[in-house]
Coordinates of C-alpha atoms and ligand atoms in Angstrom, one line a residue:
X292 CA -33.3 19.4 24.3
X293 CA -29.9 18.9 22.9
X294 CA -27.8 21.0 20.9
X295 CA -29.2 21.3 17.2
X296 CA -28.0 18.4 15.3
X297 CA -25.5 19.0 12.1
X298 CA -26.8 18.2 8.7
X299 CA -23.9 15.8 6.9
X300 CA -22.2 13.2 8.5
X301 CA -19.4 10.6 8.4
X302 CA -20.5 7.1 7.3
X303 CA -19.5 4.0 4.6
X304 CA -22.0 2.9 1.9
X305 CA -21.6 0.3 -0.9
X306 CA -22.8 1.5 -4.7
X307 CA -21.8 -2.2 -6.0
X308 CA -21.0 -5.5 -4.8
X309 CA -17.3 -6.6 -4.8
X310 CA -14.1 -6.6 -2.7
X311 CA -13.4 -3.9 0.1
X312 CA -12.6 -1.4 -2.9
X313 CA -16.2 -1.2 -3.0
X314 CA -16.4 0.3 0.7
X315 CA -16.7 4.4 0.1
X316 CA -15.9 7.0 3.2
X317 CA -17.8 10.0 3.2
X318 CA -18.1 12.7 5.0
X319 CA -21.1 14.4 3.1
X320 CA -24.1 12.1 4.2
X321 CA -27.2 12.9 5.4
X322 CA -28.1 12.8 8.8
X323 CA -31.3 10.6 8.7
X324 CA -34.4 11.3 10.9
X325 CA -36.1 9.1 13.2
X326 CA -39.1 7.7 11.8
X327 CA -42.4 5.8 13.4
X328 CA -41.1 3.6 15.9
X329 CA -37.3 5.4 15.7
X330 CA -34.3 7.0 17.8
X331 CA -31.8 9.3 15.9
X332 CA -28.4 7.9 17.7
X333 CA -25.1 9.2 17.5
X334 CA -22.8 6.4 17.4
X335 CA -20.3 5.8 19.8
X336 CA -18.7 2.2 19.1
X337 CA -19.6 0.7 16.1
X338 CA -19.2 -3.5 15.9
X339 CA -17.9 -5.1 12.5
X340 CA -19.7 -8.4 11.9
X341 CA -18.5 -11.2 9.3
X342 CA -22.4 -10.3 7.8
X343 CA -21.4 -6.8 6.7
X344 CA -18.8 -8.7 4.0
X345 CA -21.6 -10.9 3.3
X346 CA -23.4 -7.6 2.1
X347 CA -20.6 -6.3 0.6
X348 CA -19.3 -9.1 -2.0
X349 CA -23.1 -9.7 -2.3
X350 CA -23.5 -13.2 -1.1
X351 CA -26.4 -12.3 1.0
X352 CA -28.1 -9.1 -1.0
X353 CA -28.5 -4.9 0.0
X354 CA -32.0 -3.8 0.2
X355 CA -30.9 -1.3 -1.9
X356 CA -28.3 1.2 -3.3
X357 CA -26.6 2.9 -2.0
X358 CA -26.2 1.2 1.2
X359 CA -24.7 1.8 3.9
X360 CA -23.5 -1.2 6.0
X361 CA -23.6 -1.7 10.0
X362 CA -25.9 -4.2 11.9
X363 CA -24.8 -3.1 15.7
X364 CA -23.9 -0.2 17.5
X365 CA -23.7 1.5 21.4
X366 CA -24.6 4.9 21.4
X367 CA -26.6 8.2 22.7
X368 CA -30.3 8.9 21.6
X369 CA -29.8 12.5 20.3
X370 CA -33.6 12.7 19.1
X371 CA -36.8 10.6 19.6
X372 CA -39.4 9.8 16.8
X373 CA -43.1 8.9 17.2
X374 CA -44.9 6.2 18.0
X375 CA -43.9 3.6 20.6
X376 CA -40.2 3.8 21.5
X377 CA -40.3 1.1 24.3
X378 CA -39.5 4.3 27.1
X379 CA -35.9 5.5 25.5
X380 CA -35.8 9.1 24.9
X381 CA -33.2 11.6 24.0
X382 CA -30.2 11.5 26.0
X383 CA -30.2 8.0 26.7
X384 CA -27.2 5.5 26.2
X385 CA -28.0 2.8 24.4
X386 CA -26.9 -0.6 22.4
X387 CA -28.6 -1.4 19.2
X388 CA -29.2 -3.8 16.2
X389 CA -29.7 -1.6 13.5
X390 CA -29.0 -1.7 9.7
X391 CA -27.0 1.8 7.9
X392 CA -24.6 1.5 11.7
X393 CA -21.0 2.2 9.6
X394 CA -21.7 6.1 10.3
X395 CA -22.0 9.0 12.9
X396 CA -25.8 8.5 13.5
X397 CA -28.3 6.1 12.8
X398 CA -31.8 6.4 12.8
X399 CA -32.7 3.3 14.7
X400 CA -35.7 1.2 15.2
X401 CA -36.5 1.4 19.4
X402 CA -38.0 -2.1 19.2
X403 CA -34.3 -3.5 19.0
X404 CA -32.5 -0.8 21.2
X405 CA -32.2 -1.1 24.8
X406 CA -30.8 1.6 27.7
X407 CA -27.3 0.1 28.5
X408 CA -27.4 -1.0 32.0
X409 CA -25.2 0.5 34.6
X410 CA -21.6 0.0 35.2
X411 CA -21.4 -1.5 32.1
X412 CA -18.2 -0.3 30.5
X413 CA -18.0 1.9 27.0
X414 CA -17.5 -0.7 24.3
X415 CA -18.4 -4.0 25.6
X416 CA -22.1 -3.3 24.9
X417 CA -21.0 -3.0 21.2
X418 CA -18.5 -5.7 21.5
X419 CA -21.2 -8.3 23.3
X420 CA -24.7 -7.7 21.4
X421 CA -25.0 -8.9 18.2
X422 CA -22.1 -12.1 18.5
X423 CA -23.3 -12.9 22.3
X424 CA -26.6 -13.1 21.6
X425 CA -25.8 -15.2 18.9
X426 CA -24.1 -17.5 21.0
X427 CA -26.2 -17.5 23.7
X428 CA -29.6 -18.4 21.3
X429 CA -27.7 -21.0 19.8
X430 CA -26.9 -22.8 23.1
X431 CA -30.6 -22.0 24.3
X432 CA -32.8 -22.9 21.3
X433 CA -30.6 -24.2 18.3
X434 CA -29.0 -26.8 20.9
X435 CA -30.5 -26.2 24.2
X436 CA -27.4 -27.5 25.7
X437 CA -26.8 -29.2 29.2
X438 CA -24.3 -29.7 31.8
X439 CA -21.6 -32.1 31.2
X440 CA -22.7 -32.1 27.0
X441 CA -19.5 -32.6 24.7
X442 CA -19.6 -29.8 22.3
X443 CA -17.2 -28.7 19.1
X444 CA -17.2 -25.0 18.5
X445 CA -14.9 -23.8 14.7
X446 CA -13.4 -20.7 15.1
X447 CA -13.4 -20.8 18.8
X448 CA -11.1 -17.5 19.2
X449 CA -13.6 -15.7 16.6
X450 CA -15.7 -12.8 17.4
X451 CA -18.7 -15.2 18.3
X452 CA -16.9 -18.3 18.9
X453 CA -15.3 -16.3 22.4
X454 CA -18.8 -15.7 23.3
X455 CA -19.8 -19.3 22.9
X456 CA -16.7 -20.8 24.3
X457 CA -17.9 -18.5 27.6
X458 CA -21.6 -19.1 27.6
X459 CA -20.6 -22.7 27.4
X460 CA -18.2 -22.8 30.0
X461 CA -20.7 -20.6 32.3
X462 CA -23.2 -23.9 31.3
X463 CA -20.9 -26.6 32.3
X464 CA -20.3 -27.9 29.1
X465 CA -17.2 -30.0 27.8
X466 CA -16.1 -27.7 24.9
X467 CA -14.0 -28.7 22.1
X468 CA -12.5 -25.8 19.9
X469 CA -11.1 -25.5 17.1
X470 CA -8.5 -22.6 15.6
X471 CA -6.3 -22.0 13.0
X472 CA -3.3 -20.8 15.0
X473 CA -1.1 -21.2 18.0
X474 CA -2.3 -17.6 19.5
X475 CA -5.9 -18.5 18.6
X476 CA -5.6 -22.1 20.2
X477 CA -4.2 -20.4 23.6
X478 CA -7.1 -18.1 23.5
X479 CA -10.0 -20.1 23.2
X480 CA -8.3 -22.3 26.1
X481 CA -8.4 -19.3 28.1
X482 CA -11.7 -18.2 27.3
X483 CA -12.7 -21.8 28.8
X484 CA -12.4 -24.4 25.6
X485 CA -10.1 -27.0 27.5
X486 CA -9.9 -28.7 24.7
X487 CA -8.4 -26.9 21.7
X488 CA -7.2 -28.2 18.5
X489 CA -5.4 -26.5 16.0
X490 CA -7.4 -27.3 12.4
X491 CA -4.9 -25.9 9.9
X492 CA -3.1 -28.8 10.7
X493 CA -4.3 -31.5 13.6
X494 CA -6.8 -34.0 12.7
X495 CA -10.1 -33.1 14.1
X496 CA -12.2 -35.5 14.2
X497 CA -9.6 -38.4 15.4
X498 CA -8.9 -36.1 18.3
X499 CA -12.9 -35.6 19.2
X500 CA -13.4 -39.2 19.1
X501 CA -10.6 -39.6 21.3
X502 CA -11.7 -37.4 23.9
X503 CA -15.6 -38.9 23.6
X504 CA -14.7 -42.0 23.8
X505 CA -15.9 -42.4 20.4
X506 CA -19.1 -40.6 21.3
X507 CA -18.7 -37.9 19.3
X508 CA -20.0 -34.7 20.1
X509 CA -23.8 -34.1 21.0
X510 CA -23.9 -30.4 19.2
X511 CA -21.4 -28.8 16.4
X512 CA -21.6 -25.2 16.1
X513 CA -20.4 -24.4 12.6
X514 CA -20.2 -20.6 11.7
X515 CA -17.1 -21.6 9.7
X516 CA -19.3 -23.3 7.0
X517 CA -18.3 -24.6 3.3
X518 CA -14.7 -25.9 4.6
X519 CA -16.2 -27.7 7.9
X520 CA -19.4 -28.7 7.1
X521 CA -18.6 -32.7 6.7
X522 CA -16.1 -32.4 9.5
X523 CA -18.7 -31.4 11.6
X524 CA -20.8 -33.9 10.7
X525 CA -18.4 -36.4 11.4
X526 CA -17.7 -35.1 14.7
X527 CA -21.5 -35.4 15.4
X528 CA -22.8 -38.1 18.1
X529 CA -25.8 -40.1 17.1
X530 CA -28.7 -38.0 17.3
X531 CA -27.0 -34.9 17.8
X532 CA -27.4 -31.5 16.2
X533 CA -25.4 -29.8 13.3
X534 CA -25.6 -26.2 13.6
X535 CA -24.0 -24.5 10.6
X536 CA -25.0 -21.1 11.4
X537 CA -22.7 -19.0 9.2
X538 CA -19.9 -19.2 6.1
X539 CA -16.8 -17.7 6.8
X540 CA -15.4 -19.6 4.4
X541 CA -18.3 -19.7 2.0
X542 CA -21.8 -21.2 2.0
X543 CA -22.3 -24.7 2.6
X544 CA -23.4 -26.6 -0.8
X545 CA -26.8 -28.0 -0.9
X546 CA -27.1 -30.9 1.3
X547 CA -28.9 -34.5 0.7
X548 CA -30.9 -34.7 4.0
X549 CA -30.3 -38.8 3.7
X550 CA -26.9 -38.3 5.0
X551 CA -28.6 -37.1 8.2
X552 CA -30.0 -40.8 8.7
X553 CA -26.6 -42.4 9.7
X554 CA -27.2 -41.0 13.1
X555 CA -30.2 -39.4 12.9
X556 CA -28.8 -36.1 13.2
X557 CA -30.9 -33.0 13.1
X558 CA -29.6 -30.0 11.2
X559 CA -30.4 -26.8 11.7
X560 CA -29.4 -23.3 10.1
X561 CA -30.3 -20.6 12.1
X562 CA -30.0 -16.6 12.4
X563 CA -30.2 -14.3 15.6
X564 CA -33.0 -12.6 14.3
X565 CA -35.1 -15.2 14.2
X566 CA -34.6 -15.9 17.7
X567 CA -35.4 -12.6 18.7
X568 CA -38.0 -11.1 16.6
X569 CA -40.7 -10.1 19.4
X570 CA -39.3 -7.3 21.8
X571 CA -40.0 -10.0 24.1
X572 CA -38.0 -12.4 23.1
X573 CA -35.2 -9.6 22.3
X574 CA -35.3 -7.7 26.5
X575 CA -35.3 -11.8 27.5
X576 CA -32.0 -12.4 25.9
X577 CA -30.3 -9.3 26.1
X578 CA -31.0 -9.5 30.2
X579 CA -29.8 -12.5 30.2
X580 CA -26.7 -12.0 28.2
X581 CA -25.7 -8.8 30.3
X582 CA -26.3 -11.0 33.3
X583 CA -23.5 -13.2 32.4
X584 CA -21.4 -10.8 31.5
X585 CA -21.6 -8.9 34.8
X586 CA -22.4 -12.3 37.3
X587 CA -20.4 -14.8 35.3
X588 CA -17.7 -11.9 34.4
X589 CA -17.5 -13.0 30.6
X590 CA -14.6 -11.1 28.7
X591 CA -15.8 -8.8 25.7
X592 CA -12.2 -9.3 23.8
X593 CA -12.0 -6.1 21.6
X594 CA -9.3 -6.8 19.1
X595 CA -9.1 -3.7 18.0
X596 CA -10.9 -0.5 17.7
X597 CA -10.4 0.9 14.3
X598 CA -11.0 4.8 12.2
X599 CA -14.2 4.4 10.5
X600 CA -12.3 5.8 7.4
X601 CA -10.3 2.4 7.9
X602 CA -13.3 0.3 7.6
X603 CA -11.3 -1.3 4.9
X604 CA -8.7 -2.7 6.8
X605 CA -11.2 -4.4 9.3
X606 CA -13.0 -5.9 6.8
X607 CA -9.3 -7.1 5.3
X608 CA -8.3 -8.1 8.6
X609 CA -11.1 -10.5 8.9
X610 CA -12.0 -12.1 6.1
X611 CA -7.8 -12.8 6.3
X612 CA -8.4 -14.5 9.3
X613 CA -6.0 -12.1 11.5
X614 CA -8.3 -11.0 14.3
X615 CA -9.2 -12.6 17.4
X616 CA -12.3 -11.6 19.7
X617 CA -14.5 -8.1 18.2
X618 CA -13.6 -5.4 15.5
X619 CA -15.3 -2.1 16.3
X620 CA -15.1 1.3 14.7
X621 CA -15.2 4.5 15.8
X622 CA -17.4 6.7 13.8
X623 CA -16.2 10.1 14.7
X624 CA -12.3 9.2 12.9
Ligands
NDP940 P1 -15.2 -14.2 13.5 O1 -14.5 -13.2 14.4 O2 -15.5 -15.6 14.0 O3 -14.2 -14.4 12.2 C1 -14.3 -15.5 11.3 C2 -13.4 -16.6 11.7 O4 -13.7 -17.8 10.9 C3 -11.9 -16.3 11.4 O5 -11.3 -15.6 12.4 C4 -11.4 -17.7 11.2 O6 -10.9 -18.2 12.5 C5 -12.6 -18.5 10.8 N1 -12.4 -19.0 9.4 C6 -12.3 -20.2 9.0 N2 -12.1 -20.3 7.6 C7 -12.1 -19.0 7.2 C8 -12.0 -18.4 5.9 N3 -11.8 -19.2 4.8 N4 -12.1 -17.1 5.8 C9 -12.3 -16.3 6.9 N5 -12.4 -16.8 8.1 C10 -12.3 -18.2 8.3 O7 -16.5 -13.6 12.8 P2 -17.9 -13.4 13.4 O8 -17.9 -13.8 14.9 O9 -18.4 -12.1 13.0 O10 -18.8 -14.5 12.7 C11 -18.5 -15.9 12.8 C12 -19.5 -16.7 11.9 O11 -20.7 -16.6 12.6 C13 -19.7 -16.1 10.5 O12 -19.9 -17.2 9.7 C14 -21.0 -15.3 10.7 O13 -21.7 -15.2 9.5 C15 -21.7 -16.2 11.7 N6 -22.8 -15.5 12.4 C16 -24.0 -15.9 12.2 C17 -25.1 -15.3 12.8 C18 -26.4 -15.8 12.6 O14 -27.4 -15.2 13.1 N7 -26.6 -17.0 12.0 C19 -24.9 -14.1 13.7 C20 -23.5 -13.8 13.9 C21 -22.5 -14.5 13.3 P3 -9.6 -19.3 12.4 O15 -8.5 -18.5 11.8 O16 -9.4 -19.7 13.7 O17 -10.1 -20.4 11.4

């Protein structure tokens, strides 16, 4: 067995709601223990997701107080509850969604935990899970979508937009991206969007209808939200699918499903989790995922790899819109 475990750690919990003054270091927590169907990790690489600001200016709400915030980490199983724990035991590297990540250990459940498979590099585990399989359930179940399909992606150089400007590519779809700068723009085209337009000041949807032929685009994948939500619909082909799956600019307003009719549209508003809420459906897409990563050779772009003590300048730099790819943090700074 391992070395015995210290009592306090490192970690960032939220007592109230509000701006990233709200987000408190400490050094003092307790280390938790593994429960029923829990591993005790030590975190490696932690990843920052546009969710944890949801929790923390209270737009989507904390369990409880205090909280501490995290929904994805890569790490090492430094001890092993009871009950069924899927075959990970201690000493095992692993990648996990997990809530209370934004610290030095985590007591995790095993059901959504997974040994990280060989050759993968440190990080990219953490970079990939929770954003790629986003994208890659959206293009699989929200949209199922085909070869040769025109699709529109917002924030195409974002954390999750990379992934699905990839997956699509990997697909053979016709992407369509959109970007708020110059740098992101050349990104995204890199990544595989061949067509990138630059939304803080082209005109979107005269440029998608251009490249359709009018068409239109037969799936919109909107994590950007409250600012693109009619854009996208606008963008839409007849009978083609909104999916508004997040609000980095704010939540969409309530929408009167009659507008759907002009071209019989379905709209959809999904999350990951529901898309991977059996372990079977969670080992389907996270084999999947890793094997286009390693086969396809998809990029994990790590923008940058911050102190956990400077959680506050991740979650500055991206609600401010200055990061491309993944924000991780290192717990043990
Ligand atoms: P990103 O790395 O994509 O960062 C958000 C990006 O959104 C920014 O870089 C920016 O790109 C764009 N954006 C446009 N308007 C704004 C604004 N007013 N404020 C801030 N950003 C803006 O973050 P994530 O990849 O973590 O998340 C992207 C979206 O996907 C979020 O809405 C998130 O909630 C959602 N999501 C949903 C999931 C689900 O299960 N439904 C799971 C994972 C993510 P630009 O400057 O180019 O406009």
């Amino acid at each position: 067995t391992m070395a015995s475990l210290p009592t306090k750690m490192k970690g960032v919990i939220i007592e109230k709601t509000g701006g990233t003054e709200v987000l408190q270091y400490k050094t003092d927590l307790p280390v938790p223990s593994p429960g029923d169907g829990q591993v005790l990790v030590k975190n490696d690489y932690v990843g920052v997701n546009f969710i944890d600001t949801y929790f923390r200016t209270g737009l989507y709400p904390a369990p409880k107080y205090p909280y501490i915030l995290g929904r994805e980490a890569e790490g090492t199983v430094v001890k092993a509850g009871s009950g069924e724990l899927y075959g990970l035991k201690e000493g095992d590297k692993v990648l996990m969604l997990s809530e209370g990540t934004y610290a030095e250990y985590t007591a995790a459940n095993a059901v959504k935990a997974v040994k990280v498979k060989d050759g993968l590099e440190a990080k990219v585990g953490a970079a990939a899970l929770l954003q790629g399989l986003t994208a890659l359930t959206l293009i699989r179940e929200a949209h199922p979508v085909k070869k040769g399909d025109w699709v529109l992606v917002h924030a195409a150089a974002g954390g999750t937009g990379l992934w699905l400007v990839q997956l699509l590519k990997a697909v053979g779809a016709n992407i369509i991206g959109t970007a708020s700068t110059q740098e992101k723009v050349d990104l995204a085209r890199k990544a595989g969007a061949e067509h990138m337009i630059n939304y803080s000041h082209e005109d979107v949807k005269s440029k998608v209808m251009e490249l359709t032929k009018d068409a239109g685009c037969i799936a919109v994948f909107d994590g950007v939200g409250k600012t693109t939500f009619d854009l996208s619909l606008d963008c839409l082909a007849r009978k083609g699918s909104m999916v508004s799956f997040g609000n980095a600019s704010g939540a969409v307003p309530p929408v009167t499903i009659g507008r759907l009719s002009a071209k019989n549209a379905r709209l959809m508003r999904p999350t990951l989790f529901n898309y991977i809420a059996t372990r079977e459906e969670f080992e389907h897409y996270v084999d999947e995922l890793m094997d286009f990563i390693t086969e396809d050779k998809l990029d994990a772009r790590i923008h940058e790899t911050y102190a956990l003590s400077d959680v506050a300048r991740a979650h500055n730099d991206l609600e401010g819109r200055k990061t491309t790819g993944k924000l991780l943090l290192d717990p043990s700074k």
